[in-house]
Coordinates of C-alpha atoms and ligand atoms in Angstrom, one line a residue:
M112 CA 126.2 54.6 91.0
S113 CA 129.3 56.0 92.7
N114 CA 129.1 58.8 95.2
Q115 CA 130.5 61.2 92.5
D116 CA 127.8 60.0 90.1
K117 CA 125.2 60.8 92.7
I118 CA 126.6 64.3 93.2
N119 CA 126.7 64.8 89.4
Q120 CA 123.1 63.7 89.2
L121 CA 122.2 66.3 91.8
I122 CA 124.1 69.0 89.9
D123 CA 122.3 67.9 86.7
L124 CA 118.9 68.0 88.3
R125 CA 119.6 71.5 89.7
V126 CA 120.6 72.7 86.2
Q127 CA 117.4 71.2 84.8
A128 CA 115.3 72.8 87.5
K129 CA 116.8 76.2 86.9
L130 CA 115.7 76.0 83.3
G131 CA 112.0 76.0 84.4
G132 CA 109.9 75.5 81.3
G133 CA 112.9 75.6 79.0
Q134 CA 115.2 78.1 77.3
K135 CA 112.6 78.9 74.6
R136 CA 110.1 80.0 77.2
I137 CA 112.7 81.9 79.1
D138 CA 113.6 83.7 75.9
A139 CA 109.9 84.5 75.4
Q140 CA 109.7 85.9 78.9
H141 CA 112.7 88.1 78.3
A142 CA 111.3 89.2 74.9
K143 CA 108.3 90.6 76.7
G144 CA 110.6 92.7 78.9
K145 CA 110.0 90.4 81.9
F146 CA 112.5 88.7 84.2
T147 CA 112.2 85.1 85.2
A148 CA 111.0 84.0 88.6
R149 CA 114.6 83.1 89.7
E150 CA 116.1 86.4 88.4
R151 CA 113.5 88.3 90.4
I152 CA 114.5 86.5 93.6
E153 CA 118.1 87.1 92.9
M154 CA 117.4 90.9 92.5
L155 CA 115.2 91.0 95.6
L156 CA 117.5 89.2 98.1
D157 CA 121.0 90.0 99.4
E158 CA 123.5 88.4 97.1
G159 CA 124.0 84.7 97.7
S160 CA 121.4 84.6 100.6
F161 CA 118.7 82.6 98.8
E162 CA 118.0 79.1 100.1
E163 CA 115.6 77.2 98.0
F164 CA 113.0 74.7 99.1
D165 CA 111.2 72.1 97.0
M166 CA 113.2 72.4 93.8
F167 CA 112.4 68.7 93.0
V168 CA 108.6 69.0 93.4
T169 CA 106.6 68.1 90.3
H170 CA 102.8 68.0 89.8
R171 CA 100.8 64.8 90.2
C172 CA 98.1 65.3 87.6
T173 CA 97.4 62.8 84.9
N174 CA 94.5 64.5 83.2
F175 CA 95.1 65.6 79.6
D176 CA 98.3 63.5 79.5
L177 CA 99.9 66.0 81.9
D178 CA 102.0 63.1 83.4
K179 CA 104.1 63.3 80.2
Q180 CA 104.9 66.9 80.9
K181 CA 106.6 67.6 84.1
Y182 CA 109.0 70.4 85.2
L183 CA 111.1 70.4 88.3
S184 CA 109.8 73.1 90.8
D185 CA 106.4 73.0 89.1
G186 CA 106.1 76.6 88.3
V187 CA 106.9 78.4 91.5
I188 CA 110.2 79.0 93.2
T189 CA 110.1 79.2 97.0
G190 CA 112.5 79.6 99.9
Y191 CA 114.1 82.2 102.1
G192 CA 116.9 84.7 102.1
T193 CA 117.7 88.1 103.6
I194 CA 117.1 91.8 102.7
D195 CA 119.8 94.0 104.3
G196 CA 120.6 91.0 106.5
R197 CA 117.0 90.5 107.7
L198 CA 115.3 87.2 107.1
V199 CA 112.4 87.1 104.6
Y200 CA 110.5 84.3 102.9
V201 CA 109.6 84.4 99.2
F202 CA 107.7 82.7 96.5
S203 CA 108.0 83.6 92.9
Q204 CA 105.7 82.3 90.2
D205 CA 107.4 81.0 87.1
F206 CA 105.5 81.9 84.0
T207 CA 107.7 79.6 81.9
V208 CA 106.0 76.5 83.4
F209 CA 102.4 76.2 82.3
G210 CA 102.1 79.9 82.4
G211 CA 102.8 80.0 86.1
S212 CA 99.5 78.4 86.7
L213 CA 98.7 76.9 90.1
S214 CA 98.6 73.2 90.7
E215 CA 98.0 71.3 93.9
S216 CA 101.8 70.7 94.4
Y217 CA 102.6 74.3 93.6
A218 CA 100.0 75.5 96.2
K219 CA 101.6 73.2 98.8
K220 CA 105.0 74.8 98.1
I221 CA 103.6 78.2 98.7
C222 CA 101.9 77.0 101.9
K223 CA 105.1 75.5 103.2
V224 CA 107.0 78.8 103.0
M225 CA 104.0 80.7 104.5
D226 CA 103.9 78.2 107.4
Q227 CA 107.6 78.6 107.9
A228 CA 107.4 82.4 107.8
M229 CA 104.7 82.3 110.5
K230 CA 106.7 79.8 112.6
V231 CA 109.8 81.9 112.8
G232 CA 108.0 85.3 112.5
A233 CA 109.5 86.8 109.3
P234 CA 107.8 88.7 106.4
I235 CA 106.7 86.9 103.3
I236 CA 107.0 88.4 99.8
G237 CA 105.1 86.9 96.9
I238 CA 105.9 87.6 93.3
N239 CA 102.9 87.0 91.0
D240 CA 103.1 86.1 87.3
S241 CA 100.5 83.5 86.6
G242 CA 97.7 82.3 84.3
G243 CA 95.6 81.4 87.4
A244 CA 94.3 78.0 88.3
R245 CA 96.0 75.2 86.3
I246 CA 93.1 74.2 84.2
Q247 CA 94.0 70.5 83.9
E248 CA 93.9 70.1 87.7
G249 CA 90.4 71.4 88.1
V250 CA 89.0 71.7 91.6
A251 CA 92.3 70.6 93.2
S252 CA 93.7 73.9 92.0
L253 CA 90.8 75.8 93.6
A254 CA 91.5 74.0 96.8
G255 CA 95.1 75.0 96.6
Y256 CA 94.2 78.7 96.3
A257 CA 91.9 78.4 99.3
E258 CA 94.7 76.9 101.4
I259 CA 96.8 79.9 100.5
F260 CA 94.0 82.4 101.3
Q261 CA 93.4 80.8 104.7
R262 CA 97.1 81.2 105.5
N263 CA 97.1 84.9 104.3
I264 CA 94.2 85.5 106.7
M265 CA 95.9 83.8 109.6
A266 CA 99.2 85.7 108.9
S267 CA 97.4 89.1 108.6
G268 CA 98.6 91.3 111.5
V269 CA 101.2 88.7 112.5
I270 CA 103.9 89.0 109.8
P271 CA 104.1 91.6 107.1
Q272 CA 102.9 90.2 103.7
I273 CA 103.9 91.9 100.5
S274 CA 102.8 91.1 96.9
A275 CA 104.4 92.1 93.7
I276 CA 102.5 91.7 90.5
F277 CA 104.8 91.3 87.5
G278 CA 102.5 89.6 85.0
P279 CA 98.9 88.4 84.9
C280 CA 97.0 87.9 88.1
A281 CA 93.4 87.1 87.3
G282 CA 90.2 85.4 88.5
G283 CA 90.1 84.3 92.1
A284 CA 93.9 84.4 92.1
V285 CA 93.7 88.1 92.8
Y286 CA 92.5 87.4 96.3
S287 CA 95.7 86.2 97.7
P288 CA 97.5 89.5 97.0
A289 CA 94.3 91.4 98.1
L290 CA 94.6 89.7 101.5
T291 CA 98.2 90.9 101.9
D292 CA 99.3 94.2 103.4
F293 CA 100.8 95.9 100.3
I294 CA 100.5 95.3 96.5
L295 CA 103.1 96.6 94.1
M296 CA 102.4 96.5 90.3
S297 CA 104.9 97.2 87.6
E298 CA 103.6 99.6 85.0
K299 CA 104.3 97.3 82.1
N300 CA 103.0 93.7 81.7
S301 CA 101.0 93.5 84.9
Y302 CA 97.3 93.4 85.4
M303 CA 94.8 92.2 87.9
F304 CA 91.1 91.6 87.5
V305 CA 88.5 89.2 88.8
T306 CA 86.9 88.9 85.3
G307 CA 89.0 89.6 82.2
P308 CA 88.1 91.6 79.1
K309 CA 86.6 88.7 77.1
V310 CA 84.1 87.7 79.8
T311 CA 83.4 91.3 80.5
K312 CA 82.5 91.8 76.9
T313 CA 80.2 88.8 76.8
V314 CA 78.4 89.7 80.0
T315 CA 78.2 93.5 79.9
G316 CA 79.0 94.3 76.3
E317 CA 81.8 96.6 77.5
N318 CA 84.8 96.7 75.2
I319 CA 87.9 97.2 77.3
T320 CA 91.6 96.2 77.2
D321 CA 93.6 94.4 79.9
E322 CA 95.4 97.6 80.7
E323 CA 92.2 99.7 81.0
L324 CA 90.5 97.1 83.1
G325 CA 93.2 96.1 85.5
G326 CA 96.6 97.8 84.7
A327 CA 98.8 99.2 87.4
N328 CA 97.7 102.8 86.8
V329 CA 94.0 102.0 87.1
H330 CA 94.6 100.1 90.4
A331 CA 96.9 102.7 91.8
S332 CA 94.6 105.7 91.1
K333 CA 91.0 104.4 90.7
S334 CA 90.4 101.3 92.6
G335 CA 93.1 101.7 95.2
V336 CA 93.9 98.0 95.0
C337 CA 97.6 98.7 94.3
H338 CA 99.8 100.7 96.8
F339 CA 102.9 101.1 94.7
V340 CA 103.5 101.4 91.0
S341 CA 107.0 100.9 89.6
Q342 CA 108.3 101.8 86.2
S343 CA 110.1 98.5 85.8
E344 CA 110.5 95.2 87.7
E345 CA 113.9 96.3 89.0
D346 CA 112.4 99.6 90.4
G347 CA 109.6 97.6 92.0
I348 CA 112.0 95.2 93.6
M349 CA 114.0 98.1 95.0
M350 CA 110.8 99.6 96.4
I351 CA 110.0 96.3 98.2
R352 CA 113.5 96.3 99.7
K353 CA 112.9 99.9 100.9
L354 CA 109.4 99.0 102.3
I355 CA 111.0 96.1 104.3
S356 CA 113.4 98.6 105.9
Y357 CA 110.5 100.3 107.8
V358 CA 108.7 97.2 109.1
P359 CA 109.4 94.8 111.9
Q360 CA 109.8 91.1 111.4
N361 CA 106.5 90.4 113.1
N362 CA 103.8 91.8 115.4
L363 CA 105.8 91.0 118.5
E364 CA 108.9 93.0 117.4
E365 CA 109.7 96.7 117.1
P366 CA 110.5 98.2 113.7
P367 CA 114.2 98.4 112.9
V368 CA 116.0 101.5 114.2
T369 CA 118.9 102.7 112.2
E370 CA 121.7 105.3 112.8
C371 CA 120.6 108.8 112.1
S372 CA 123.0 111.5 110.8
D373 CA 120.3 114.3 110.7
P374 CA 120.4 116.4 113.9
I375 CA 117.1 116.0 115.8
N376 CA 117.1 119.7 116.9
R377 CA 117.5 120.9 113.3
L378 CA 115.4 124.1 113.0
E379 CA 113.5 124.5 109.8
D380 CA 112.8 128.2 109.4
S381 CA 110.8 127.7 106.2
L382 CA 108.0 126.1 108.2
N383 CA 107.4 129.4 110.0
E384 CA 106.3 130.8 106.7
I385 CA 104.7 127.8 105.0
I386 CA 101.1 128.5 106.0
P387 CA 99.7 131.1 103.5
D388 CA 98.1 134.2 105.0
S389 CA 94.8 133.4 103.3
A390 CA 93.0 130.4 104.8
N391 CA 91.8 129.3 101.4
K392 CA 95.3 129.1 99.8
P393 CA 96.9 125.7 99.7
Y394 CA 100.4 124.5 100.3
N395 CA 102.0 121.2 99.8
V396 CA 101.9 119.1 103.0
I397 CA 104.7 116.9 101.6
D398 CA 107.0 119.9 102.0
V399 CA 106.2 119.9 105.7
I400 CA 106.8 116.1 105.9
D401 CA 110.1 116.4 104.0
A402 CA 111.2 119.3 106.3
V403 CA 110.7 117.4 109.5
V404 CA 111.6 113.7 108.9
D405 CA 115.2 112.3 108.9
N406 CA 117.1 113.5 105.8
G407 CA 113.8 114.5 104.0
E408 CA 113.2 110.8 103.2
F409 CA 109.6 110.0 102.9
F410 CA 108.4 106.7 101.4
E411 CA 104.9 107.4 100.2
V412 CA 102.3 104.7 100.1
H413 CA 99.2 104.8 97.9
K414 CA 100.6 107.9 96.2
H415 CA 98.2 108.1 93.4
Y416 CA 95.0 107.2 95.2
A417 CA 92.8 109.6 97.3
R418 CA 95.5 112.3 97.0
N419 CA 93.7 114.5 99.5
I420 CA 95.3 112.5 102.2
V421 CA 99.0 111.5 102.3
V422 CA 100.3 108.4 104.0
G423 CA 103.7 106.7 104.1
F424 CA 106.7 105.8 106.1
A425 CA 109.6 108.0 107.4
K426 CA 112.0 108.1 110.3
F427 CA 112.6 110.3 113.3
N428 CA 116.1 109.9 114.8
G429 CA 116.3 106.5 112.9
M430 CA 112.9 105.3 114.3
P431 CA 110.3 104.3 111.7
V432 CA 106.9 105.9 111.9
G433 CA 103.8 106.0 109.8
M434 CA 102.9 109.5 108.6
V435 CA 99.3 110.6 107.9
A436 CA 98.7 114.1 106.6
N437 CA 95.7 115.9 105.1
Q438 CA 96.8 117.4 101.7
P439 CA 95.5 121.0 101.2
M440 CA 96.7 120.9 97.6
V441 CA 94.0 118.4 96.7
L442 CA 90.3 119.1 97.4
A443 CA 91.5 121.4 100.2
G444 CA 92.5 118.2 102.2
V445 CA 88.9 117.3 102.8
L446 CA 88.1 113.8 104.1
D447 CA 86.0 111.7 101.7
I448 CA 85.3 108.0 101.3
D449 CA 88.5 107.1 99.5
A450 CA 90.7 109.2 101.8
S451 CA 89.1 107.7 104.9
K452 CA 89.6 104.1 103.6
K453 CA 93.1 104.8 102.5
A454 CA 94.2 106.3 105.8
A455 CA 92.3 103.7 107.9
R456 CA 94.1 100.8 106.3
F457 CA 97.4 102.5 106.8
V458 CA 96.8 103.3 110.4
R459 CA 95.7 99.7 111.1
F460 CA 98.9 98.4 109.4
C461 CA 101.0 100.6 111.6
D462 CA 99.2 99.7 114.7
A463 CA 99.4 96.0 114.0
F464 CA 103.1 96.2 113.5
N465 CA 104.1 98.6 116.4
I466 CA 104.9 101.5 114.1
P467 CA 104.1 104.9 115.8
I468 CA 101.8 107.2 113.9
V469 CA 102.5 110.9 113.3
T470 CA 99.5 112.8 112.0
L471 CA 99.7 116.3 110.5
V472 CA 96.2 117.9 110.4
D473 CA 94.8 120.5 108.0
V474 CA 91.3 119.3 107.4
P475 CA 88.3 121.5 106.5
G476 CA 85.8 118.7 107.3
F477 CA 84.1 115.8 105.5
L478 CA 83.2 116.2 101.8
P479 CA 79.4 117.1 101.5
G480 CA 77.0 115.9 98.9
S481 CA 74.7 113.1 97.8
G482 CA 77.6 111.3 96.0
Q483 CA 79.4 110.9 99.3
E484 CA 76.3 110.2 101.4
Y485 CA 74.8 107.6 99.0
N486 CA 78.1 105.8 98.8
G487 CA 78.5 105.6 102.6
I488 CA 80.7 108.4 103.9
I489 CA 79.1 107.5 107.2
T490 CA 80.4 104.0 107.3
N491 CA 83.6 104.8 105.5
G492 CA 84.5 107.8 107.5
A493 CA 83.9 105.7 110.6
K494 CA 86.7 103.4 109.4
L495 CA 89.3 106.0 110.0
L496 CA 87.7 107.1 113.3
F497 CA 87.7 103.5 114.4
A498 CA 91.3 102.9 113.3
Y499 CA 92.7 105.8 115.2
G500 CA 90.6 105.1 118.3
E501 CA 91.6 101.4 118.3
A502 CA 95.3 102.1 117.7
T503 CA 97.5 101.6 120.8
V504 CA 100.9 102.6 119.2
P505 CA 102.3 106.0 120.1
K506 CA 100.3 108.7 118.4
V507 CA 101.7 112.2 117.9
T508 CA 99.5 114.8 116.3
I509 CA 100.4 118.2 115.0
T510 CA 97.6 120.5 113.9
L511 CA 99.0 122.8 111.2
R512 CA 95.9 124.8 110.2
K513 CA 92.3 123.8 109.9
S514 CA 90.8 121.1 112.2
Y515 CA 87.0 121.4 111.9
G516 CA 84.1 119.4 113.0
G517 CA 83.9 115.6 113.0
A518 CA 87.1 115.5 111.0
H519 CA 88.9 117.2 114.0
D520 CA 87.8 114.3 116.2
V521 CA 88.8 111.7 113.6
M522 CA 92.3 112.9 112.9
S523 CA 94.0 111.4 116.0
S524 CA 92.4 113.8 118.5
K525 CA 93.2 113.7 122.2
Q526 CA 89.9 111.9 122.9
L527 CA 90.8 109.1 120.5
R528 CA 93.8 108.4 122.8
G529 CA 96.1 110.8 121.0
D530 CA 99.2 110.7 123.2
I531 CA 100.8 114.1 122.4
N532 CA 98.8 116.7 120.5
Y533 CA 100.6 119.9 119.4
A534 CA 99.3 122.7 117.3
W535 CA 101.0 125.5 115.3
P536 CA 99.9 129.0 116.1
T537 CA 98.2 129.0 112.7
A538 CA 95.8 126.2 113.9
E539 CA 92.1 126.8 113.7
I540 CA 90.3 124.2 115.8
A541 CA 86.5 124.7 115.9
V542 CA 83.2 123.0 115.2
M543 CA 83.0 124.4 111.7
G544 CA 84.4 127.1 109.4
A545 CA 83.3 130.7 109.9
K546 CA 81.1 130.9 106.7
G547 CA 79.0 127.9 107.6
A548 CA 78.8 128.9 111.3
I549 CA 77.4 132.3 110.5
E550 CA 74.8 131.0 108.1
V551 CA 73.5 128.6 110.8
L552 CA 73.8 131.0 113.8
Y553 CA 72.3 134.1 112.1
F554 CA 69.9 132.5 109.6
K555 CA 66.9 134.5 110.9
E556 CA 68.8 137.8 111.0
L557 CA 70.2 137.2 107.5
S558 CA 66.7 136.5 106.1
S559 CA 65.4 139.8 107.5
I560 CA 68.2 142.0 106.0
E561 CA 66.9 143.3 102.6
K562 CA 69.8 145.2 101.0
P563 CA 72.5 142.9 99.7
E564 CA 75.3 145.3 100.7
D565 CA 73.9 145.3 104.3
K566 CA 73.8 141.5 104.3
L567 CA 77.4 141.3 103.1
K568 CA 78.6 143.7 105.8
F569 CA 76.7 141.8 108.5
I570 CA 78.3 138.5 107.3
A571 CA 81.8 140.0 107.2
D572 CA 81.4 141.4 110.7
K573 CA 80.1 138.2 112.2
E574 CA 82.7 136.1 110.4
S575 CA 85.5 138.3 111.7
E576 CA 84.1 138.0 115.2
Y577 CA 83.9 134.2 114.8
V578 CA 87.4 133.9 113.4
N579 CA 88.9 136.0 116.2
K580 CA 87.1 133.8 118.8
F581 CA 87.6 130.3 117.3
A582 CA 90.1 130.3 114.5
N583 CA 93.1 129.6 116.8
P584 CA 94.6 126.8 118.8
Y585 CA 94.1 128.4 122.2
E586 CA 90.4 127.5 122.8
A587 CA 91.4 123.8 122.5
A588 CA 94.7 124.4 124.4
K589 CA 92.7 126.0 127.3
L590 CA 90.8 122.8 127.7
G591 CA 93.9 120.6 127.5
Y592 CA 92.9 119.1 124.1
I593 CA 96.2 120.5 122.7
D594 CA 99.2 119.8 124.9
D595 CA 101.2 122.8 123.6
V596 CA 101.3 125.4 120.9
I597 CA 104.7 125.1 119.2
E598 CA 106.8 127.1 116.9
P599 CA 106.6 125.5 113.4
R600 CA 110.4 125.5 112.8
N601 CA 110.9 123.4 115.9
T602 CA 108.5 120.7 114.8
R603 CA 111.1 118.1 114.1
F604 CA 112.5 118.3 117.6
R605 CA 109.2 118.3 119.3
I606 CA 108.0 115.2 117.3
T607 CA 111.3 113.4 117.9
R608 CA 111.2 114.1 121.7
A609 CA 107.5 113.0 121.8
L610 CA 108.3 109.7 120.1
Q611 CA 111.3 109.1 122.4
T612 CA 109.1 109.7 125.4
L613 CA 106.5 107.4 124.1
S614 CA 108.8 104.6 123.1
T615 CA 107.9 102.7 126.3
K616 CA 104.2 103.4 126.0
K617 CA 101.9 100.5 127.0
D618 CA 98.2 100.6 126.1
S619 CA 95.7 97.9 125.3
N620 CA 92.1 97.2 124.2
P621 CA 89.7 95.1 126.1
P622 CA 89.9 91.3 125.4
K623 CA 87.5 90.3 122.5
K624 CA 87.3 87.8 119.7
H625 CA 87.8 90.7 117.2
C626 CA 86.4 94.1 116.7
N627 CA 83.4 94.8 114.4
L628 CA 85.1 97.5 112.2
P629 CA 82.5 99.3 110.0
L630 CA 83.4 97.4 106.8
Ligands
HXC289 C1 97.3 75.7 82.4 C2 98.1 77.5 81.3 C3 97.2 78.4 81.9 C4 96.4 77.8 82.9 C5 98.4 79.6 80.6 N1 98.8 78.3 80.4 N2 97.4 79.6 81.5 N3 98.2 76.2 81.5 N4 96.4 76.4 83.1 N5 95.5 78.5 83.6 C6 99.9 77.8 79.6 C7 99.6 78.0 78.1 O1 98.9 76.9 77.7 C8 100.9 78.1 77.5 O2 101.5 76.8 77.4 C9 101.7 78.9 78.5 O3 101.0 78.7 79.8 C10 101.8 80.3 78.2 O4 100.5 80.8 77.9 P1 100.2 81.8 76.6 O5 98.7 81.8 76.5 O6 101.0 81.3 75.5 O7 100.8 83.1 77.1 P2 100.2 84.6 76.9 O8 99.9 84.8 75.5 O9 101.2 85.5 77.5 O10 98.9 84.7 77.8 C11 98.9 84.6 79.1 C12 97.5 84.4 79.7 C13 96.8 83.3 78.9 C14 96.7 85.7 79.5 C15 97.6 84.2 81.2 O11 97.6 82.1 79.0 C16 95.5 82.9 79.6 O12 94.5 83.6 79.4 N6 95.4 81.8 80.3 C17 94.2 81.3 80.9 C18 93.8 82.1 82.1 C19 92.7 81.5 82.8 O13 91.6 81.5 82.2 N7 93.0 80.9 83.9 C20 92.0 80.3 84.7 C21 91.3 81.3 85.4 S1 90.2 80.7 86.6 P3 102.7 76.5 76.4 O14 102.9 75.0 76.6 O15 102.2 76.8 75.1 O16 103.9 77.2 76.8 C22 91.1 80.9 88.0 C23 90.4 80.5 89.2 C24 91.2 80.8 90.4 O17 92.2 81.2 88.0 C25 90.2 80.7 91.5 C26 90.9 80.9 92.8 C27 89.9 80.9 93.9

């Protein structure tokens, strides 16, 4: 064979590999409105930046005559490339080859890019579209999954791990995405479940569709498994590119700072009027976030889940931060089990990856009731408390309005190593709200008042006394728990200055094997 023949052979093999499971299956994939594994990588990475590994890998299984059916790349495309010039590693499951199912060789390909990503300290992005374990390979396939899980665990908190689900992801296969930092699902064609509808029907008698059991909307709003929902694969891929723009390459690096055209001393007069006169009236905390962050750009995470708390990424003077804010529009911004879990996970991600946390507080307390108590609001609320207290990144807290009881302590208070804690003049920082306080403090007096109108007058007088004394930021400021009371329209400037000052902050936790987070 001449040298030219050898080069031609290479070119032929590459063409063959790029056809995956063949044109017919590619057409079938397109007919479902799905892109192929390679097309997805092309969309995700900067043009021409993809370097592929292991294109010539094939499976080694001989069961069920599988040795007569081999495809170059064996159902997963792996390698590296760049997003906005920054290195990332990728794997993309190819549904056209055995339904994207995982063989031993396929698992090794994924493990190789995960190992490489860990070695050089770069994010890894996995695109999932697979029928699960390759049935013909039996237990070797299960071992392959476990090899991936172990690497997901070791990479956690070291490099950002992002999963996109653009097809089926079922059985134990769901646990690799579940171990990563963020899961994105496209609204069409994607679903995740440990046990599918058929087995569910057999075991429990429940009749349920793929979509109802594990579709994107279910996981985004009910289970909280999914952090981002996209309308299409293209949108989803753009969201992943955006997400990458806020995170550092690894836990030893700082998040990427970009040029900022938005003046840091921009006054936002609307904020002076955003808090309604009545304490029970809501406002949208996202309006506050939009008003203070660079160019009003807020990249919300977990948007459809536990909407009583808002989390997401933004920038101040080009510096990425994680924003956490109680949302008065939903359940008055109360902390419940789901909100605590959602915010705790986000705070821990930010802390692991050196992303400062800005917290906007307007919280009436924890949600009361047997539903919450029986389901463990104690353990789950403790997660958020733990996450804030453990975090050593810069923490800037602004109390906008209510900050009551245990929830006051939880929301990045001074005593949980909050670095800079400001309050608006509208802040109310106290042990509890006026109504509850009066009922406890004056229980005996109230029981002895007979006439209802006298009772109401007594309550109103005592409430007003309580509000005058406690529903303000100055009691906390007197004790130094609040560093300053600031004018709302100046909030962008005060946060930016605080973050600039804290950029050299050093804090640490005592050496330990790991914490015992209340899971
Ligand atoms: C081998 C598989 C496969 C699998 C699909 N294929 N799943 N081959 N192992 N797990 C093949 C099909 O034979 C078919 O081959 C091609 O992929 C496309 O599959 P279709 O069924 O035609 O596609 P579709 O109708 O879109 O259905 C997709 C599907 C379905 C819902 C994923 O294929 C399916 O239910 N597959 C089995 C899923 C499953 O039970 N997996 C094992 C779960 S246990 P041809 O040659 O016709 O193109 C598991 C444990 C993991 O995953 C544990 C980790 C710890």
